[in-house]
GROMACS .gro file of C-alpha atoms in nm:
model
  310
    1UNK     CA    1  -4.542   0.973   3.318
    2UNK     CA    2  -4.663   0.993   3.678
    3UNK     CA    3  -4.881   0.689   3.763
    4UNK     CA    4  -5.119   0.639   4.057
    5UNK     CA    5  -5.105   0.275   4.167
    6UNK     CA    6  -5.290   0.140   4.473
    7UNK     CA    7  -5.256   0.465   4.662
    8UNK     CA    8  -4.889   0.527   4.578
    9UNK     CA    9  -4.766   0.774   4.322
   10UNK     CA   10  -4.506   0.620   4.089
   11UNK     CA   11  -4.297   0.848   3.870
   12UNK     CA   12  -4.299   0.598   3.581
   13UNK     CA   13  -4.511   0.292   3.487
   14UNK     CA   14  -4.209   0.057   3.484
   15UNK     CA   15  -4.144  -0.213   3.747
   16UNK     CA   16  -3.825  -0.408   3.817
   17UNK     CA   17  -3.905  -0.782   3.822
   18UNK     CA   18  -3.815  -0.974   4.135
   19UNK     CA   19  -3.491  -1.170   4.126
   20UNK     CA   20  -3.314  -0.911   3.909
   21UNK     CA   21  -3.085  -0.651   4.073
   22UNK     CA   22  -3.301  -0.647   4.389
   23UNK     CA   23  -3.044  -0.760   4.644
   24UNK     CA   24  -2.987  -0.442   4.848
   25UNK     CA   25  -3.075  -0.074   4.881
   26UNK     CA   26  -2.785   0.051   4.669
   27UNK     CA   27  -2.889  -0.158   4.369
   28UNK     CA   28  -3.261  -0.085   4.412
   29UNK     CA   29  -3.184   0.288   4.431
   30UNK     CA   30  -2.969   0.270   4.117
   31UNK     CA   31  -3.250   0.101   3.927
   32UNK     CA   32  -3.495   0.370   4.047
   33UNK     CA   33  -3.250   0.645   3.947
   34UNK     CA   34  -3.242   0.494   3.598
   35UNK     CA   35  -3.615   0.535   3.538
   36UNK     CA   36  -3.782   0.244   3.720
   37UNK     CA   37  -4.102   0.351   3.895
   38UNK     CA   38  -4.122   0.053   4.129
   39UNK     CA   39  -3.816  -0.163   4.216
   40UNK     CA   40  -3.896  -0.513   4.345
   41UNK     CA   41  -3.679  -0.682   4.607
   42UNK     CA   42  -3.544  -1.031   4.551
   43UNK     CA   43  -3.793  -1.285   4.689
   44UNK     CA   44  -3.778  -1.328   5.068
   45UNK     CA   45  -3.838  -1.677   5.207
   46UNK     CA   46  -3.919  -1.833   5.544
   47UNK     CA   47  -3.576  -1.989   5.602
   48UNK     CA   48  -3.217  -1.930   5.488
   49UNK     CA   49  -3.172  -2.092   5.148
   50UNK     CA   50  -2.857  -2.114   4.934
   51UNK     CA   51  -3.034  -2.163   4.603
   52UNK     CA   52  -2.902  -2.394   4.332
   53UNK     CA   53  -2.538  -2.455   4.240
   54UNK     CA   54  -2.386  -2.293   3.931
   55UNK     CA   55  -2.447  -2.277   3.644
   56UNK     CA   56  -2.780  -2.114   3.723
   57UNK     CA   57  -2.833  -1.877   3.427
   58UNK     CA   58  -2.774  -1.933   3.054
   59UNK     CA   59  -2.829  -1.676   2.775
   60UNK     CA   60  -3.006  -1.846   2.484
   61UNK     CA   61  -2.995  -1.542   2.255
   62UNK     CA   62  -3.368  -1.464   2.237
   63UNK     CA   63  -3.402  -1.504   2.611
   64UNK     CA   64  -3.257  -1.681   2.911
   65UNK     CA   65  -3.308  -1.999   3.111
   66UNK     CA   66  -3.243  -1.980   3.484
   67UNK     CA   67  -3.269  -2.186   3.798
   68UNK     CA   68  -3.133  -1.961   4.070
   69UNK     CA   69  -3.343  -2.147   4.324
   70UNK     CA   70  -3.490  -1.872   4.543
   71UNK     CA   71  -3.170  -1.782   4.726
   72UNK     CA   72  -3.258  -1.594   5.047
   73UNK     CA   73  -3.107  -1.519   5.388
   74UNK     CA   74  -3.451  -1.584   5.539
   75UNK     CA   75  -3.688  -1.314   5.657
   76UNK     CA   76  -3.544  -1.307   6.010
   77UNK     CA   77  -3.190  -1.235   5.888
   78UNK     CA   78  -3.236  -0.911   5.693
   79UNK     CA   79  -3.233  -0.645   5.965
   80UNK     CA   80  -2.937  -0.456   5.819
   81UNK     CA   81  -3.107  -0.436   5.480
   82UNK     CA   82  -3.435  -0.316   5.631
   83UNK     CA   83  -3.248  -0.048   5.829
   84UNK     CA   84  -3.080   0.070   5.507
   85UNK     CA   85  -3.421   0.098   5.340
   86UNK     CA   86  -3.581   0.303   5.619
   87UNK     CA   87  -3.478   0.640   5.476
   88UNK     CA   88  -3.521   0.555   5.110
   89UNK     CA   89  -3.671   0.804   4.866
   90UNK     CA   90  -3.830   0.544   4.641
   91UNK     CA   91  -4.115   0.290   4.675
   92UNK     CA   92  -4.037  -0.078   4.725
   93UNK     CA   93  -4.225  -0.391   4.625
   94UNK     CA   94  -4.130  -0.674   4.865
   95UNK     CA   95  -4.153  -1.015   4.697
   96UNK     CA   96  -4.206  -1.309   4.933
   97UNK     CA   97  -4.254  -1.684   4.903
   98UNK     CA   98  -4.333  -1.981   5.124
   99UNK     CA   99  -4.371  -2.356   5.118
  100UNK     CA  100  -4.713  -2.347   5.286
  101UNK     CA  101  -5.001  -2.107   5.342
  102UNK     CA  102  -4.885  -2.057   5.700
  103UNK     CA  103  -4.532  -1.967   5.584
  104UNK     CA  104  -4.665  -1.710   5.337
  105UNK     CA  105  -4.871  -1.547   5.614
  106UNK     CA  106  -4.584  -1.554   5.864
  107UNK     CA  107  -4.333  -1.397   5.626
  108UNK     CA  108  -4.587  -1.140   5.502
  109UNK     CA  109  -4.675  -1.026   5.854
  110UNK     CA  110  -4.309  -0.974   5.943
  111UNK     CA  111  -4.219  -0.802   5.616
  112UNK     CA  112  -4.524  -0.573   5.630
  113UNK     CA  113  -4.398  -0.431   5.959
  114UNK     CA  114  -4.083  -0.315   5.777
  115UNK     CA  115  -4.282  -0.072   5.565
  116UNK     CA  116  -4.265  -0.171   5.199
  117UNK     CA  117  -4.526   0.000   4.980
  118UNK     CA  118  -4.641  -0.338   4.840
  119UNK     CA  119  -4.606  -0.710   4.908
  120UNK     CA  120  -4.582  -0.939   4.606
  121UNK     CA  121  -4.670  -1.306   4.658
  122UNK     CA  122  -4.451  -1.532   4.447
  123UNK     CA  123  -4.691  -1.822   4.393
  124UNK     CA  124  -4.535  -1.897   4.057
  125UNK     CA  125  -4.166  -1.995   4.070
  126UNK     CA  126  -4.097  -2.284   3.828
  127UNK     CA  127  -3.748  -2.379   3.945
  128UNK     CA  128  -3.794  -2.490   4.304
  129UNK     CA  129  -3.933  -2.830   4.392
  130UNK     CA  130  -4.129  -2.728   4.700
  131UNK     CA  131  -4.220  -2.360   4.655
  132UNK     CA  132  -4.426  -2.129   4.441
  133UNK     CA  133  -4.592  -2.291   4.144
  134UNK     CA  134  -4.766  -2.557   4.353
  135UNK     CA  135  -4.997  -2.275   4.465
  136UNK     CA  136  -5.022  -2.078   4.143
  137UNK     CA  137  -5.171  -2.351   3.923
  138UNK     CA  138  -5.472  -2.411   4.147
  139UNK     CA  139  -5.746  -2.152   4.217
  140UNK     CA  140  -5.827  -2.292   4.563
  141UNK     CA  141  -5.466  -2.284   4.687
  142UNK     CA  142  -5.409  -1.941   4.529
  143UNK     CA  143  -5.718  -1.816   4.713
  144UNK     CA  144  -5.590  -1.969   5.039
  145UNK     CA  145  -5.251  -1.796   5.017
  146UNK     CA  146  -5.389  -1.451   4.928
  147UNK     CA  147  -5.666  -1.475   5.186
  148UNK     CA  148  -5.425  -1.572   5.464
  149UNK     CA  149  -5.187  -1.288   5.380
  150UNK     CA  150  -5.464  -1.028   5.361
  151UNK     CA  151  -5.565  -1.119   5.716
  152UNK     CA  152  -5.224  -1.019   5.854
  153UNK     CA  153  -5.147  -0.699   5.662
  154UNK     CA  154  -5.308  -0.379   5.537
  155UNK     CA  155  -5.036  -0.324   5.276
  156UNK     CA  156  -5.153  -0.373   4.916
  157UNK     CA  157  -5.094  -0.732   4.806
  158UNK     CA  158  -4.994  -0.830   4.452
  159UNK     CA  159  -5.029  -1.194   4.340
  160UNK     CA  160  -4.762  -1.300   4.088
  161UNK     CA  161  -4.893  -1.573   3.859
  162UNK     CA  162  -4.743  -1.844   3.642
  163UNK     CA  163  -4.816  -1.905   3.272
  164UNK     CA  164  -4.816  -2.277   3.360
  165UNK     CA  165  -5.167  -2.242   3.504
  166UNK     CA  166  -5.421  -2.422   3.283
  167UNK     CA  167  -5.650  -2.117   3.302
  168UNK     CA  168  -5.462  -1.815   3.433
  169UNK     CA  169  -5.774  -1.598   3.421
  170UNK     CA  170  -5.946  -1.828   3.672
  171UNK     CA  171  -5.642  -1.813   3.902
  172UNK     CA  172  -5.640  -1.433   3.882
  173UNK     CA  173  -6.013  -1.419   3.961
  174UNK     CA  174  -5.959  -1.643   4.266
  175UNK     CA  175  -5.684  -1.409   4.387
  176UNK     CA  176  -5.910  -1.105   4.337
  177UNK     CA  177  -6.192  -1.271   4.532
  178UNK     CA  178  -5.943  -1.350   4.812
  179UNK     CA  179  -5.861  -0.979   4.840
  180UNK     CA  180  -5.560  -0.931   4.613
  181UNK     CA  181  -5.513  -0.566   4.520
  182UNK     CA  182  -5.333  -0.635   4.193
  183UNK     CA  183  -5.203  -0.915   3.971
  184UNK     CA  184  -4.852  -0.951   3.831
  185UNK     CA  185  -4.817  -1.175   3.524
  186UNK     CA  186  -4.615  -1.357   3.427
  187UNK     CA  187  -4.329  -1.529   3.609
  188UNK     CA  188  -4.082  -1.722   3.394
  189UNK     CA  189  -4.227  -1.987   3.163
  190UNK     CA  190  -4.151  -2.354   3.182
  191UNK     CA  191  -3.959  -2.515   3.332
  192UNK     CA  192  -3.749  -2.594   3.027
  193UNK     CA  193  -3.420  -2.776   2.973
  194UNK     CA  194  -3.107  -2.728   2.761
  195UNK     CA  195  -2.867  -3.021   2.701
  196UNK     CA  196  -2.503  -2.979   2.598
  197UNK     CA  197  -2.466  -3.241   2.325
  198UNK     CA  198  -2.088  -3.278   2.375
  199UNK     CA  199  -2.099  -3.346   2.749
  200UNK     CA  200  -2.438  -3.515   2.705
  201UNK     CA  201  -2.563  -3.343   3.020
  202UNK     CA  202  -2.822  -3.073   3.104
  203UNK     CA  203  -2.644  -2.737   3.112
  204UNK     CA  204  -2.804  -2.607   3.433
  205UNK     CA  205  -2.695  -2.766   3.760
  206UNK     CA  206  -3.063  -2.798   3.854
  207UNK     CA  207  -3.116  -2.944   3.505
  208UNK     CA  208  -3.438  -2.748   3.440
  209UNK     CA  209  -3.518  -2.379   3.467
  210UNK     CA  210  -3.757  -2.095   3.389
  211UNK     CA  211  -3.752  -1.918   3.052
  212UNK     CA  212  -3.751  -1.538   3.025
  213UNK     CA  213  -3.683  -1.267   2.771
  214UNK     CA  214  -3.826  -1.180   2.427
  215UNK     CA  215  -3.910  -1.543   2.337
  216UNK     CA  216  -4.186  -1.557   2.603
  217UNK     CA  217  -4.344  -1.216   2.531
  218UNK     CA  218  -4.635  -1.356   2.325
  219UNK     CA  219  -4.720  -1.587   2.619
  220UNK     CA  220  -4.714  -1.291   2.857
  221UNK     CA  221  -4.936  -1.082   2.630
  222UNK     CA  222  -5.187  -1.368   2.602
  223UNK     CA  223  -5.190  -1.420   2.979
  224UNK     CA  224  -5.244  -1.051   3.055
  225UNK     CA  225  -5.521  -1.045   2.793
  226UNK     CA  226  -5.694  -1.344   2.959
  227UNK     CA  227  -5.656  -1.194   3.308
  228UNK     CA  228  -5.798  -0.857   3.201
  229UNK     CA  229  -6.111  -1.042   3.086
  230UNK     CA  230  -6.160  -1.181   3.438
  231UNK     CA  231  -6.061  -0.914   3.694
  232UNK     CA  232  -6.113  -0.546   3.773
  233UNK     CA  233  -5.796  -0.494   3.976
  234UNK     CA  234  -5.478  -0.354   3.810
  235UNK     CA  235  -5.234  -0.584   3.629
  236UNK     CA  236  -4.855  -0.558   3.613
  237UNK     CA  237  -4.764  -0.699   3.270
  238UNK     CA  238  -4.430  -0.879   3.277
  239UNK     CA  239  -4.252  -1.121   3.047
  240UNK     CA  240  -4.012  -1.043   2.764
  241UNK     CA  241  -4.069  -0.667   2.761
  242UNK     CA  242  -3.757  -0.506   2.613
  243UNK     CA  243  -3.870  -0.201   2.416
  244UNK     CA  244  -4.130   0.074   2.432
  245UNK     CA  245  -4.328  -0.103   2.158
  246UNK     CA  246  -4.333  -0.419   2.372
  247UNK     CA  247  -4.462  -0.214   2.665
  248UNK     CA  248  -4.738  -0.053   2.458
  249UNK     CA  249  -4.844  -0.398   2.336
  250UNK     CA  250  -4.886  -0.546   2.685
  251UNK     CA  251  -5.066  -0.230   2.805
  252UNK     CA  252  -5.312  -0.278   2.519
  253UNK     CA  253  -5.363  -0.635   2.646
  254UNK     CA  254  -5.467  -0.492   2.984
  255UNK     CA  255  -5.159  -0.402   3.192
  256UNK     CA  256  -5.157  -0.083   3.399
  257UNK     CA  257  -4.785  -0.114   3.481
  258UNK     CA  258  -4.506  -0.288   3.288
  259UNK     CA  259  -4.238  -0.507   3.444
  260UNK     CA  260  -3.890  -0.577   3.308
  261UNK     CA  261  -3.611  -0.810   3.416
  262UNK     CA  262  -3.417  -0.985   3.141
  263UNK     CA  263  -3.421  -0.658   2.943
  264UNK     CA  264  -3.149  -0.531   3.177
  265UNK     CA  265  -2.923  -0.804   3.036
  266UNK     CA  266  -2.984  -0.695   2.675
  267UNK     CA  267  -3.003  -0.314   2.704
  268UNK     CA  268  -2.830  -0.235   3.035
  269UNK     CA  269  -2.963  -0.080   3.356
  270UNK     CA  270  -3.058   0.237   3.164
  271UNK     CA  271  -3.322   0.030   2.980
  272UNK     CA  272  -3.587   0.184   3.207
  273UNK     CA  273  -3.511   0.539   3.092
  274UNK     CA  274  -3.493   0.424   2.731
  275UNK     CA  275  -3.825   0.236   2.742
  276UNK     CA  276  -3.994   0.529   2.921
  277UNK     CA  277  -3.880   0.757   2.638
  278UNK     CA  278  -3.993   0.508   2.373
  279UNK     CA  279  -4.339   0.479   2.535
  280UNK     CA  280  -4.366   0.858   2.558
  281UNK     CA  281  -4.263   0.900   2.193
  282UNK     CA  282  -4.524   0.644   2.080
  283UNK     CA  283  -4.799   0.809   2.286
  284UNK     CA  284  -4.718   1.154   2.147
  285UNK     CA  285  -4.704   1.024   1.790
  286UNK     CA  286  -5.047   0.868   1.832
  287UNK     CA  287  -5.190   1.160   2.037
  288UNK     CA  288  -5.303   0.936   2.321
  289UNK     CA  289  -5.219   0.842   2.682
  290UNK     CA  290  -5.151   0.527   2.881
  291UNK     CA  291  -5.497   0.542   3.040
  292UNK     CA  292  -5.656   0.554   2.696
  293UNK     CA  293  -5.485   0.236   2.571
  294UNK     CA  294  -5.506   0.005   2.876
  295UNK     CA  295  -5.696  -0.301   2.752
  296UNK     CA  296  -5.788  -0.137   2.421
  297UNK     CA  297  -5.709  -0.460   2.232
  298UNK     CA  298  -6.028  -0.605   2.383
  299UNK     CA  299  -6.236  -0.372   2.170
  300UNK     CA  300  -6.363  -0.179   2.468
  301UNK     CA  301  -6.205  -0.064   2.791
  302UNK     CA  302  -6.344  -0.135   3.135
  303UNK     CA  303  -6.295   0.048   3.465
  304UNK     CA  304  -5.979  -0.057   3.648
  305UNK     CA  305  -5.933   0.047   4.009
  306UNK     CA  306  -5.579   0.189   4.027
  307UNK     CA  307  -5.631   0.336   4.375
  308UNK     CA  308  -5.704   0.002   4.539
  309UNK     CA  309  -6.043   0.110   4.667
  310UNK     CA  310  -6.266  -0.186   4.750
   0.00000   0.00000   0.00000
């Protein structure tokens, strides 16, 4: 299932979500070898950051709650990793975040020089007090971040959005008007909280965290549907996708690519190969193709610009 996406040929339509198995070249390469078309690096920030104390991740059965806290060595302290990635045989999506518009632009300019195929702007993290979601719930601040980053790089820019936005379609439209080449939706939902009734304390050290996995898939499908109504740039549909049927559903809502993260927990790293096969089986059974079902749940399809041509 070769896919053309913003000028890069991907061998499958599946994307590894940021923050999951994206810590170094060896892991990214293993994910790619197991059927992922586009591995995403763990989010890179402006300064070294330890993240939150354990426990940071809890399996709730139908999904997970996490508050890892954007752990990063800082963009200036990753030279060894960038050198490892120089001779890679697979595309890389570099996720970045910042605490201000200036920090987003500074990190993006530095990271772009390292040669990733794409830069993903994490303007949607729900489990950090001073990063991410403060930008992603407001169209003006989303526009400001994307616009500033586009001025310092020619690499395709993907804006990753939060389901916490009151009107995610409006946020996506603001990002498109600022020059974003694609939208990724959604980041984790929430924040939520789980309390241990015996200790009478929140389970996570940070107390609250983002929700992921199958329990948020209907939210993700709704968000992608709303975004497709507003923009003409490609959408990466992400949030609770675990099976080929899930992937077909979010493609019908409007996604051109499909992201997975928590699914690795439930079906193992080979989940990418398995979901690719399940998508392919469904398409053959229904005598159709991915291009023919993108956004079909809207009643009619509209042109989407997968090559990134403005």
